[in-house]
mmCIF file of C-alpha atoms and ligand atoms in Angstrom:
data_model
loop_
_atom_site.group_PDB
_atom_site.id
_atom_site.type_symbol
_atom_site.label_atom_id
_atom_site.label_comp_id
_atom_site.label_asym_id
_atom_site.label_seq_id
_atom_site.Cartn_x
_atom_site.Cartn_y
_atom_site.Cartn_z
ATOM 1 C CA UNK A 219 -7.270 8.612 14.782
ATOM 2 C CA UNK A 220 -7.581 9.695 11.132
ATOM 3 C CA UNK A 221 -7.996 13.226 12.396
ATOM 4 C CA UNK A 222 -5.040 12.975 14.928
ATOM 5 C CA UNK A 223 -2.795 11.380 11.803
ATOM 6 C CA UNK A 224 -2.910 15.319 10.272
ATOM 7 C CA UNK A 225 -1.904 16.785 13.368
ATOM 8 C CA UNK A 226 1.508 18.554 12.575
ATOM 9 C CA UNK A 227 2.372 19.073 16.472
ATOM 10 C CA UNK A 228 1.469 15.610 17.636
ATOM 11 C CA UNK A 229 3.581 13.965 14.721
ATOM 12 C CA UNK A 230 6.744 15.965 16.227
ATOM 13 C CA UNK A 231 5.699 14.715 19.684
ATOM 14 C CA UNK A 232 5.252 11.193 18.970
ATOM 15 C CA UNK A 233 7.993 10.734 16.277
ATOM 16 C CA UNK A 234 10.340 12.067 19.212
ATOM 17 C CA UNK A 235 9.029 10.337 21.954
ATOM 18 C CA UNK A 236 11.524 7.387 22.430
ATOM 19 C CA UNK A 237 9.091 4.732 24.406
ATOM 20 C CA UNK A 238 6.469 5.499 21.166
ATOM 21 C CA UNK A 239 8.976 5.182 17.975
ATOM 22 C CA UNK A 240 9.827 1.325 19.543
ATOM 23 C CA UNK A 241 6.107 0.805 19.366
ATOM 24 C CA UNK A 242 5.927 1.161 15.828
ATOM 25 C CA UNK A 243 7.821 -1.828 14.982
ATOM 26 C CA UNK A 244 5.094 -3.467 14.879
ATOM 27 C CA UNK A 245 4.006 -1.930 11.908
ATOM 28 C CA UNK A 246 7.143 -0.370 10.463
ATOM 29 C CA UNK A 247 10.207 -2.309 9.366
ATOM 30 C CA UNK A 248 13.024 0.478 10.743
ATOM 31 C CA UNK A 249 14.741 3.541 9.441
ATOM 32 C CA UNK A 250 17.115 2.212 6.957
ATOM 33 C CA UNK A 251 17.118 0.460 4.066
ATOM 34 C CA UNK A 252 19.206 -2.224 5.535
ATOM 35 C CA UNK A 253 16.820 -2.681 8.756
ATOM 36 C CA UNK A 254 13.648 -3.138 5.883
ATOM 37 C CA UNK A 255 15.948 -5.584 3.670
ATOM 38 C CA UNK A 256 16.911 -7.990 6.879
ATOM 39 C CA UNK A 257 12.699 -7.830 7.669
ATOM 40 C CA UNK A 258 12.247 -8.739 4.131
ATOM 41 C CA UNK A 259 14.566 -11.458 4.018
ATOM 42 C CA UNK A 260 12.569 -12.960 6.732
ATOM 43 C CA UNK A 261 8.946 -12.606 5.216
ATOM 44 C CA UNK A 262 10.713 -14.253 1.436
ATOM 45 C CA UNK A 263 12.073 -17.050 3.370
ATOM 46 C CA UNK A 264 7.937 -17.401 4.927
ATOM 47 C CA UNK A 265 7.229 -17.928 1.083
ATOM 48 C CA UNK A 266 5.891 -14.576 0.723
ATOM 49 C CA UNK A 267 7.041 -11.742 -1.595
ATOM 50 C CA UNK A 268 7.218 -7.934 -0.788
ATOM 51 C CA UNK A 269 6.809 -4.580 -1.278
ATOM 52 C CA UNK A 270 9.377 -1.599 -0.791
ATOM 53 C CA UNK A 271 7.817 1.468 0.556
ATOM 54 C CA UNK A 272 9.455 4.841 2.556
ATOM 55 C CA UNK A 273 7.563 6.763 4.505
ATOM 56 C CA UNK A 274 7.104 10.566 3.587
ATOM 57 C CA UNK A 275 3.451 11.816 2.634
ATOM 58 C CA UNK A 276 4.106 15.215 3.003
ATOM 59 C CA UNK A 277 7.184 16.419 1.030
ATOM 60 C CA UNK A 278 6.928 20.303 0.836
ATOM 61 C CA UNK A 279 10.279 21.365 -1.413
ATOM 62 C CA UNK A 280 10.921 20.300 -4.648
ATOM 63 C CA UNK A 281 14.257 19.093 -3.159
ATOM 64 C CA UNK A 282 13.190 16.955 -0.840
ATOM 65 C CA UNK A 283 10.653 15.190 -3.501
ATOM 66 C CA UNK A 284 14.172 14.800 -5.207
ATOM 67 C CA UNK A 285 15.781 13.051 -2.539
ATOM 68 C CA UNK A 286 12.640 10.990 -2.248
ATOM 69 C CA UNK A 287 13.138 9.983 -5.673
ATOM 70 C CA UNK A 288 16.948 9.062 -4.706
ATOM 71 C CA UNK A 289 15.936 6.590 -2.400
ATOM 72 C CA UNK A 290 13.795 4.580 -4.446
ATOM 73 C CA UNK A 291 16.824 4.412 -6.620
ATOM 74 C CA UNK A 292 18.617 3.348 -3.768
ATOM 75 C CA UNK A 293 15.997 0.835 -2.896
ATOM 76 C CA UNK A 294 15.900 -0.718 -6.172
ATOM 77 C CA UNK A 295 19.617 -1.492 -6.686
ATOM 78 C CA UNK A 296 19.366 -2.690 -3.205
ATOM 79 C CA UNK A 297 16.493 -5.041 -4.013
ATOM 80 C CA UNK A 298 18.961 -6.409 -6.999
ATOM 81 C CA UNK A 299 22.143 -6.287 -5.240
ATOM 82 C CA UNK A 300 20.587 -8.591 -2.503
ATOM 83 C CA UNK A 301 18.431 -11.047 -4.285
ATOM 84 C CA UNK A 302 15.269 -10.328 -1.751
ATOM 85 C CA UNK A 303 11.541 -10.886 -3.870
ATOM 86 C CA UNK A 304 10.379 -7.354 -3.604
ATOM 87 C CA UNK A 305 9.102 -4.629 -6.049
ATOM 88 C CA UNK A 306 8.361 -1.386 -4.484
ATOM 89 C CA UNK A 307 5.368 0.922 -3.483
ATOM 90 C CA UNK A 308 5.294 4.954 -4.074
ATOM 91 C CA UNK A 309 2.686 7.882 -2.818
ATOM 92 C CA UNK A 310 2.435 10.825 -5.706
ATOM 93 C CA UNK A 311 2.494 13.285 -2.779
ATOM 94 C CA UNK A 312 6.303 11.864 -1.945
ATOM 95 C CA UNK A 313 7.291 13.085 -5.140
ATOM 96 C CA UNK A 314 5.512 16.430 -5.074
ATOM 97 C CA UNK A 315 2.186 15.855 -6.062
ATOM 98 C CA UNK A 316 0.576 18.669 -3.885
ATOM 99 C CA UNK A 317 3.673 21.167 -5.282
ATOM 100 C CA UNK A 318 3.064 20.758 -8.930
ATOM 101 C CA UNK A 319 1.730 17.645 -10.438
ATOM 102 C CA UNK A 320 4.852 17.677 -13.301
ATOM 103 C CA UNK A 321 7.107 17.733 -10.920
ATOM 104 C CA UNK A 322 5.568 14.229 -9.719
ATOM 105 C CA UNK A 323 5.075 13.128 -12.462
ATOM 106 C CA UNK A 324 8.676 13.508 -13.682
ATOM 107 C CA UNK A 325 9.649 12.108 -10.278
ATOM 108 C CA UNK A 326 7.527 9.049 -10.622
ATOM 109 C CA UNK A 327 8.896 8.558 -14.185
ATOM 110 C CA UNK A 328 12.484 8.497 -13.422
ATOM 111 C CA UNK A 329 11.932 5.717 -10.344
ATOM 112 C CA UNK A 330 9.487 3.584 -13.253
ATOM 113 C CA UNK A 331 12.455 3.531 -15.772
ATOM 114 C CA UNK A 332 14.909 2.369 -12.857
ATOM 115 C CA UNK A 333 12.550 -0.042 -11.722
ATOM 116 C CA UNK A 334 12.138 -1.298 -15.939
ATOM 117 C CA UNK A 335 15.552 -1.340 -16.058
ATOM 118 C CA UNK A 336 15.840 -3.589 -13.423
ATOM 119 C CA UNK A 337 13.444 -5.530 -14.070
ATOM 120 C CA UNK A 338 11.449 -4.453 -10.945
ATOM 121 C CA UNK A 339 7.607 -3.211 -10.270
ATOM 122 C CA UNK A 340 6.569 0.248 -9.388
ATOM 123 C CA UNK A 341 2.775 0.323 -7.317
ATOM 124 C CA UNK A 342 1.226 3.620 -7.339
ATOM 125 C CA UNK A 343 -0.487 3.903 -4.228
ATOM 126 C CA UNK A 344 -3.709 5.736 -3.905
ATOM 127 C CA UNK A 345 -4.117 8.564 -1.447
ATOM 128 C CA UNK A 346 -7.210 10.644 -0.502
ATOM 129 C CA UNK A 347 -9.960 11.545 -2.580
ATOM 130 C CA UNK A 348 -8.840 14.824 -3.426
ATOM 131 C CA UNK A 349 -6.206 13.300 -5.576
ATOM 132 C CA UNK A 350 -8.051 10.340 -6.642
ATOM 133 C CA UNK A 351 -8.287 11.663 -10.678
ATOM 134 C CA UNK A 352 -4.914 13.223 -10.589
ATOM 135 C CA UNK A 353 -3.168 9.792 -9.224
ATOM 136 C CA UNK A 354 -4.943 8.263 -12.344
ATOM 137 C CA UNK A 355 -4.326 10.733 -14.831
ATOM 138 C CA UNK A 356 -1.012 10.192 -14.265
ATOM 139 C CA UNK A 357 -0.718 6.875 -13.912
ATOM 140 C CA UNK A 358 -2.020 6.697 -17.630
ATOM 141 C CA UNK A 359 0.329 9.044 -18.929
ATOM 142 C CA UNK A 360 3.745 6.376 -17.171
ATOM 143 C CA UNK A 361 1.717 3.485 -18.526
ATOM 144 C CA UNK A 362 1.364 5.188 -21.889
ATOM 145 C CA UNK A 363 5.302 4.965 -21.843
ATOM 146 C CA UNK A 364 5.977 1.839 -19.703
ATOM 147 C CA UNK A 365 4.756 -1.654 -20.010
ATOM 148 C CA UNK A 366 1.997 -3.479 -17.795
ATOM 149 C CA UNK A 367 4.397 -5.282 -15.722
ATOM 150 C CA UNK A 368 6.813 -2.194 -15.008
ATOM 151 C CA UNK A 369 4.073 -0.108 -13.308
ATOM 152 C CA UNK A 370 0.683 -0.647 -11.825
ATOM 153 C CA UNK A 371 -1.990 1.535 -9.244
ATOM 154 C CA UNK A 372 -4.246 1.227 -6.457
ATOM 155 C CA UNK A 373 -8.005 1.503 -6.315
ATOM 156 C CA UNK A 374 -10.047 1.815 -2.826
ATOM 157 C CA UNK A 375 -13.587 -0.184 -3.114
ATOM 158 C CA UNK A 376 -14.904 2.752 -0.225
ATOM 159 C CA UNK A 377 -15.171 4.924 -3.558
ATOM 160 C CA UNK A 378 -18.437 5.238 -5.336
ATOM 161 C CA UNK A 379 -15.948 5.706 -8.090
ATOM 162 C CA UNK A 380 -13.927 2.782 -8.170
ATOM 163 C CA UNK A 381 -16.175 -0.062 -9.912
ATOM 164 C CA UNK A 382 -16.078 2.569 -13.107
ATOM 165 C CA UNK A 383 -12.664 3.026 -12.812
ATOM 166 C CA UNK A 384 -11.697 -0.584 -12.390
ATOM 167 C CA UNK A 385 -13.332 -1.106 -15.964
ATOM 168 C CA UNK A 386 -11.682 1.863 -17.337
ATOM 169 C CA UNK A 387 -8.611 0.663 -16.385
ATOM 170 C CA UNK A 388 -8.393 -2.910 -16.772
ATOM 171 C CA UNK A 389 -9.040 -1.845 -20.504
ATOM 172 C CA UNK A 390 -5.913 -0.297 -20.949
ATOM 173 C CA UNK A 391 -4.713 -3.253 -19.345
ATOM 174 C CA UNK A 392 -3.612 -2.502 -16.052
ATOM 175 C CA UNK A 393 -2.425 -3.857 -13.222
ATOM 176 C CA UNK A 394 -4.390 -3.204 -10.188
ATOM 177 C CA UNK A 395 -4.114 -3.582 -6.142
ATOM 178 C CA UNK A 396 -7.689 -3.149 -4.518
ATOM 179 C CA UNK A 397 -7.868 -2.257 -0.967
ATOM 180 C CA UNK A 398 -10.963 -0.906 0.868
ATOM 181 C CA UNK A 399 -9.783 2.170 1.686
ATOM 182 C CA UNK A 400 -7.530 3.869 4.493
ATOM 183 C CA UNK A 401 -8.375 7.728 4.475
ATOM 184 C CA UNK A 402 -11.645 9.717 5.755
ATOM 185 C CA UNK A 403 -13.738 10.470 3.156
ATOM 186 C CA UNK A 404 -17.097 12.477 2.860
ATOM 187 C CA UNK A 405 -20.386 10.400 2.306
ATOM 188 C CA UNK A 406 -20.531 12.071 -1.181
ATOM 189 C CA UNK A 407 -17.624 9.868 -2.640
ATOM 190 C CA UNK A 408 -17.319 7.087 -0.283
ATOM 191 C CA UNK A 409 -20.020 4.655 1.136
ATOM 192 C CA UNK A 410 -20.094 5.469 4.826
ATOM 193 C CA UNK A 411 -21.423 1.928 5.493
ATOM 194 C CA UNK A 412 -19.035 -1.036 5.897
ATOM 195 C CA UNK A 413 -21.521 -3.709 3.910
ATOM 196 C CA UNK A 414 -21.515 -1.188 0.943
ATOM 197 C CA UNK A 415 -17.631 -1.049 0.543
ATOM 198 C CA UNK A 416 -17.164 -4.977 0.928
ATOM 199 C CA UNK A 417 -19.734 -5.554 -1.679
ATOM 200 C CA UNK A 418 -18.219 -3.008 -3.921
ATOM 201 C CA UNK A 419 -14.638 -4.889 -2.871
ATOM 202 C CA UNK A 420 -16.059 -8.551 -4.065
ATOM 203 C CA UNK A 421 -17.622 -6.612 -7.419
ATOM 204 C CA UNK A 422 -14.454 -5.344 -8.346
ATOM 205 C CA UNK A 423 -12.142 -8.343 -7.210
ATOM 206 C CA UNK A 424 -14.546 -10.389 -9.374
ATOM 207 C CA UNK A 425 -13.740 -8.155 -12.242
ATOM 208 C CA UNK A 426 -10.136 -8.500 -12.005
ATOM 209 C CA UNK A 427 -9.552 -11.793 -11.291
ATOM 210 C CA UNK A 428 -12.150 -11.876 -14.500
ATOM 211 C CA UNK A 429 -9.445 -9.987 -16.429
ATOM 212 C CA UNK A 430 -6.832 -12.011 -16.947
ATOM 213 C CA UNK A 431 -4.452 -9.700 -15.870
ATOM 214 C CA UNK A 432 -2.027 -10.314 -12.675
ATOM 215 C CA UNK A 433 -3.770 -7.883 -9.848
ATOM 216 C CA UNK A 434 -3.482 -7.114 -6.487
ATOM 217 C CA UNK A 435 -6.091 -8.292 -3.805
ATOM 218 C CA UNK A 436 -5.064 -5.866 -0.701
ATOM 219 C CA UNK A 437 -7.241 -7.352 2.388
ATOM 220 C CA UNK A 438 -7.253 -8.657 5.778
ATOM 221 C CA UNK A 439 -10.558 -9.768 6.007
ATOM 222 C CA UNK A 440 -11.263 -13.367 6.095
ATOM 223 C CA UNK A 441 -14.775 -12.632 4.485
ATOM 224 C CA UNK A 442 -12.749 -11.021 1.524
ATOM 225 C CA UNK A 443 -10.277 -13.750 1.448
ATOM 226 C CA UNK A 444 -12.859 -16.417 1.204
ATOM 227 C CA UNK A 445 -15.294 -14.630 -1.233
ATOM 228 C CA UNK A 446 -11.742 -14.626 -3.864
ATOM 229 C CA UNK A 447 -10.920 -18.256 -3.277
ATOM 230 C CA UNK A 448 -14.381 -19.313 -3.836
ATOM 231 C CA UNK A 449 -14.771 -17.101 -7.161
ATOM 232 C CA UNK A 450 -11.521 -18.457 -8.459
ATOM 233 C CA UNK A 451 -11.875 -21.673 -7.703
ATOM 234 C CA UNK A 452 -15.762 -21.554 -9.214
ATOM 235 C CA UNK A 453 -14.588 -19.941 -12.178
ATOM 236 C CA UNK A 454 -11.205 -22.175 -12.750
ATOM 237 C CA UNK A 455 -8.818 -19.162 -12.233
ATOM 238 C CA UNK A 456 -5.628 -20.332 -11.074
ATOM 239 C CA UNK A 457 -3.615 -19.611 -7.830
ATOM 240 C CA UNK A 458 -1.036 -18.051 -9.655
ATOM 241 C CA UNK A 459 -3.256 -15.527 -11.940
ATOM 242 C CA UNK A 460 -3.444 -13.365 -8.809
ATOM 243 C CA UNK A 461 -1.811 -12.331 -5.509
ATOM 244 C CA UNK A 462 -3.167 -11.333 -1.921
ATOM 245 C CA UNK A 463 -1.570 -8.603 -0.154
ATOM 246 C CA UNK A 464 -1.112 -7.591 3.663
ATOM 247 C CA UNK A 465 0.284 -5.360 5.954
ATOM 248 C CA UNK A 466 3.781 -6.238 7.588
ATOM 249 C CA UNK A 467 2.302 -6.640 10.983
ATOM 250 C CA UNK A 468 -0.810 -7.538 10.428
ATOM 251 C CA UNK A 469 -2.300 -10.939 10.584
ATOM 252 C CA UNK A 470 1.151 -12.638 9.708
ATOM 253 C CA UNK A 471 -0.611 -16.061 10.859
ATOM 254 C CA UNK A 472 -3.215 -15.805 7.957
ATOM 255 C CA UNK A 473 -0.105 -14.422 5.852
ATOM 256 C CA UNK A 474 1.996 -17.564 6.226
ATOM 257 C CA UNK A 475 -0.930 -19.695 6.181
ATOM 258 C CA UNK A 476 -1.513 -18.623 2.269
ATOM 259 C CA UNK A 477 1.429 -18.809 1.608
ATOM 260 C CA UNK A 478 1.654 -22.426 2.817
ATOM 261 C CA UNK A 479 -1.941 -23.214 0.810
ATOM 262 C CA UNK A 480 0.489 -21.979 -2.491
ATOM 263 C CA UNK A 481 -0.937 -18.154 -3.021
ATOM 264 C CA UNK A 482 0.853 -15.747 -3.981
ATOM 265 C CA UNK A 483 1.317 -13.434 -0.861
ATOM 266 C CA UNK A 484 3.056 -9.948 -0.767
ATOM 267 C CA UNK A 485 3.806 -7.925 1.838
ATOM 268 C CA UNK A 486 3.997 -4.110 1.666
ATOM 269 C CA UNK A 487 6.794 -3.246 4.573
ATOM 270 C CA UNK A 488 6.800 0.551 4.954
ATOM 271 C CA UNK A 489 10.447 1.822 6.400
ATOM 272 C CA UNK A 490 11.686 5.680 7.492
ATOM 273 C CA UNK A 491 11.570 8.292 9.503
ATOM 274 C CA UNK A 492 7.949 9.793 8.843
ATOM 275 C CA UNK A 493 5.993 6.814 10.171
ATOM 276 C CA UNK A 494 3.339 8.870 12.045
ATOM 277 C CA UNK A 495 0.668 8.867 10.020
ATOM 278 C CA UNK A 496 0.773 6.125 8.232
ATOM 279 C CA UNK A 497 0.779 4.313 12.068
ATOM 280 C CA UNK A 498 -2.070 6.751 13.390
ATOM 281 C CA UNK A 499 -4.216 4.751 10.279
ATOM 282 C CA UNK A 500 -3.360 0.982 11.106
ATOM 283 C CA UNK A 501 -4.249 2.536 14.274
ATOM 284 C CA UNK A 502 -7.651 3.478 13.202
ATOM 285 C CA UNK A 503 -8.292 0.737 11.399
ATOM 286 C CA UNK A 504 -8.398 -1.487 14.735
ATOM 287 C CA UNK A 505 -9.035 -0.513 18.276
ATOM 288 C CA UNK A 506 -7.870 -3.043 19.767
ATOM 289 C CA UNK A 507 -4.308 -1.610 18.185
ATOM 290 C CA UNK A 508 -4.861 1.201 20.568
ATOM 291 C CA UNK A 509 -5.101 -0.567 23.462
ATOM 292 C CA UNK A 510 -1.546 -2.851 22.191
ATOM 293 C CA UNK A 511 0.065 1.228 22.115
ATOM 294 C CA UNK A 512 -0.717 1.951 25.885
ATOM 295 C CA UNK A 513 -0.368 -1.336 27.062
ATOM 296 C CA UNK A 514 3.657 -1.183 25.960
ATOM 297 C CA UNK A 515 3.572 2.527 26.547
ATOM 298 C CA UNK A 516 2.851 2.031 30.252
ATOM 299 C CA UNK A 517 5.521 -0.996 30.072
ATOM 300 C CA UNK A 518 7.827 1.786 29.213
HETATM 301 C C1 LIG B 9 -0.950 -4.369 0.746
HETATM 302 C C2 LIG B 9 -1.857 -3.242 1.102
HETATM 303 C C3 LIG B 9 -1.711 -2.033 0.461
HETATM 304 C C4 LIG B 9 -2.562 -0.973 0.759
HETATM 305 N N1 LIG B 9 -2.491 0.184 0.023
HETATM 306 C C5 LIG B 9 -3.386 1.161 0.239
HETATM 307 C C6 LIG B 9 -3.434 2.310 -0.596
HETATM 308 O O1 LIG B 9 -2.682 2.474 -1.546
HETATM 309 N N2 LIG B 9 -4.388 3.252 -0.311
HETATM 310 C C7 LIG B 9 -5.278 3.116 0.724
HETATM 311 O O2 LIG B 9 -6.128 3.975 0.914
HETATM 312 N N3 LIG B 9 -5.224 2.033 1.532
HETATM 313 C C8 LIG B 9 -4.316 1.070 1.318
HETATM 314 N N4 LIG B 9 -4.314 -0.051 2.121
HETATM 315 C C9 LIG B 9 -5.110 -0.050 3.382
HETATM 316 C C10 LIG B 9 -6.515 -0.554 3.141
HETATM 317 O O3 LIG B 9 -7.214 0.389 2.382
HETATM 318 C C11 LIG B 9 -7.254 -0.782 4.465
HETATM 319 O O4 LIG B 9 -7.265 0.392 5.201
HETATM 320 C C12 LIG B 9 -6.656 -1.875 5.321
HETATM 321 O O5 LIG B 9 -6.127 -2.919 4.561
HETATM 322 C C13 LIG B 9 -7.731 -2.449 6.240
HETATM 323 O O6 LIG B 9 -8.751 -3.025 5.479
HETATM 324 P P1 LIG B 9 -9.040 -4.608 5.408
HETATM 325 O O7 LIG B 9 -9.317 -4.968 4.008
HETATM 326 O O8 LIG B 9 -7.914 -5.332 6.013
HETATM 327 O O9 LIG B 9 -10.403 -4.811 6.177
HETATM 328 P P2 LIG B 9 -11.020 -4.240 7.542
HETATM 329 O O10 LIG B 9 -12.487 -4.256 7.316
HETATM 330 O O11 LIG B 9 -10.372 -2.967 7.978
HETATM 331 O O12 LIG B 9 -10.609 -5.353 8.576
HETATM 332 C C14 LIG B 9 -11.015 -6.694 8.455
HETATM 333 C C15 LIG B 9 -10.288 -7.547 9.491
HETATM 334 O O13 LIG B 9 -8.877 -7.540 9.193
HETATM 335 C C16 LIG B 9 -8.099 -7.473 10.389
HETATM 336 N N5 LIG B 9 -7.352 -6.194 10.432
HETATM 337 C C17 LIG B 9 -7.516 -5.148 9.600
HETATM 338 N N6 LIG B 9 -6.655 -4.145 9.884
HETATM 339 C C18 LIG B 9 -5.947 -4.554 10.938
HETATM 340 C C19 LIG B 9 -4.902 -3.969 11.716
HETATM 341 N N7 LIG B 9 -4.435 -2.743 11.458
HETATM 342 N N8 LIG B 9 -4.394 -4.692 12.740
HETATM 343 C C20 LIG B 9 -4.846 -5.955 12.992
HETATM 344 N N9 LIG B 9 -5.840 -6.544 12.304
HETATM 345 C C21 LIG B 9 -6.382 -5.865 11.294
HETATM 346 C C22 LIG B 9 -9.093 -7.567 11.497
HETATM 347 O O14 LIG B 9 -9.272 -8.927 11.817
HETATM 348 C C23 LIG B 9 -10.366 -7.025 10.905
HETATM 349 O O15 LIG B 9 -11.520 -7.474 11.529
HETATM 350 C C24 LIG B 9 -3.528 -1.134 1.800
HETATM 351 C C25 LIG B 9 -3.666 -2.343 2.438
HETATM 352 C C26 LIG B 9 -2.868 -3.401 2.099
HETATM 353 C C27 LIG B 9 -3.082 -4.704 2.775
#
């Protein structure tokens, strides 16, 4: 699945094929703005916050990393103009990142200032391991400029990296989302066995939660869930010192339910166009996803 994600031809297929893009409503909000602000207006009034993101990995012009950048400003005056709890998610790679990393950066800048202005939250989502330092590096250099509750980044526990990194970081403060991971990574920087990236998730959700500092804890696994609300409730960290994070689609029962037991829940609800391969990796992530796209496919 992670392999078909990259394929060029079979993105142009499937983001064509009619039955397929209704399919991916399960995981993707719409096309518009508007479709992603109605879906969000839904998951505030479960009791759960959100987060903005548009679809595009692979920008290859400078111009289009520019009209990328446009729509987050779009988004964010939406997000005020309508009232809806949500701050708002961004790839490097949207913005140019694989073009020139200035260009990016300058890209990235410009939405963090809007989002300052506005009183809003830019996440820096993490992408592969190949950009893994550069995502960082310039994540310092917008937090050098910006303040700890304007812009924050993501760290993947499948790293061998990350527990370093999380210390690193937290130091400057920062605010950070940890996920396990959603890319394919070589045994040399990522532990290839599950146990070994959900120990290295509870080590570094200890340290945050440790930190003082408002983070991110990015998981659908019950085993993860459990392991944070027994350290924090051990160590006398409150509910509201932290926030759990899920997928829009994904395990909305165990989303409300949080909600209801007063956590702070987010949703990230992707939106756009170029849904293919960030679908083709909630794919991956859970067979039994597969079988839910041919079932409906064969429905027609
Ligand atoms: C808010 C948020 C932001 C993220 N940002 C990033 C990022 O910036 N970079 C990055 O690399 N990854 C990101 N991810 C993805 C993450 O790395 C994992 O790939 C994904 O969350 C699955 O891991 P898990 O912790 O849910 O546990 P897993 O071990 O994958 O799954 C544990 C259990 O959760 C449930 N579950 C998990 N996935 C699904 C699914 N697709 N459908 C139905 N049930 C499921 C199942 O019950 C499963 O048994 C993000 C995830 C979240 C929730």
């Amino acid at each position: 699945m992670i392999y078909l994600s990259r394929q060029e031809g079979l993105k142009d297929f499937a983001t064509r094929f009619r039955p397929f893009k209704k399919i991916t409503t399960r995981f993707v909000a719409g096309e518009t703005i508007d479709e992603t602000i109605q879906v969000i207006r839904q998951i505030n009034a479960e009791g759960c916050s959100a987060s903005f993101d548009h679809l595009n990995e692979s920008v290859t012009s400078a111009a289009e990393a520019s009209e990328e950048v446009a729509e987050y400003l779009s988004i964010l005056a939406r997000i005020d103009e309508t009232g809806i709890r949500s701050n708002v998610s961004i790839k490097l790679t949207q913005f140019g990142l694989a073009l020139d990393p200035e260009i990016a950066y300058k890209n990235a800048r410009r939405v963090v200032e809007e989002a300052q202005r506005r009183d809003n939250f830019v996440r820096v989502d993490m992408e592969d391991s190949q950009v893994t330092q550069l995502t960082i590096d310039l994540f310092k250099r917008l937090r050098e400029e910006f303040g700890l509750n304007d812009v924050g980044i993501v760290l993947q526990s499948y790293l061998r990296r990350t527990y370093q990194d999380a210390q690193q970081l937290v130091k400057l403060p920062a605010r950070i989302r940890i996920c396990k991971g959603a890319y394919n990574e070589p045994p040399e920087v990522a532990f290839p066995d599950k146990k070994d990236v959900n120990e290295n998730y509870i080590r570094v959700m200890r340290l945050l939660l440790s930190s003082g500092i408002y983070h991110g804890i990015a998981t659908h696994d019950p085993k993860m869930i459990e392991a944070t609300i027994n350290f924090a409730g051990r160590e006398g960290i409150g509910k509201e010192t932290f926030e759990f994070q899920m997928l829009f689609g994904v395990r909305r029962d165990l989303q409300r339910q949080l909600a209801r037991d007063g956590y702070n829940m987010r949703v990230y609800v992707p939106y756009g166009k170029h849904w293919y391969p960030y679908f083709m990796r909630r794919l991956a992530e859970r067979p039994a996803n597969i079988w839910f796209v041919m079932k409906n496919l064969l429905k027609g």
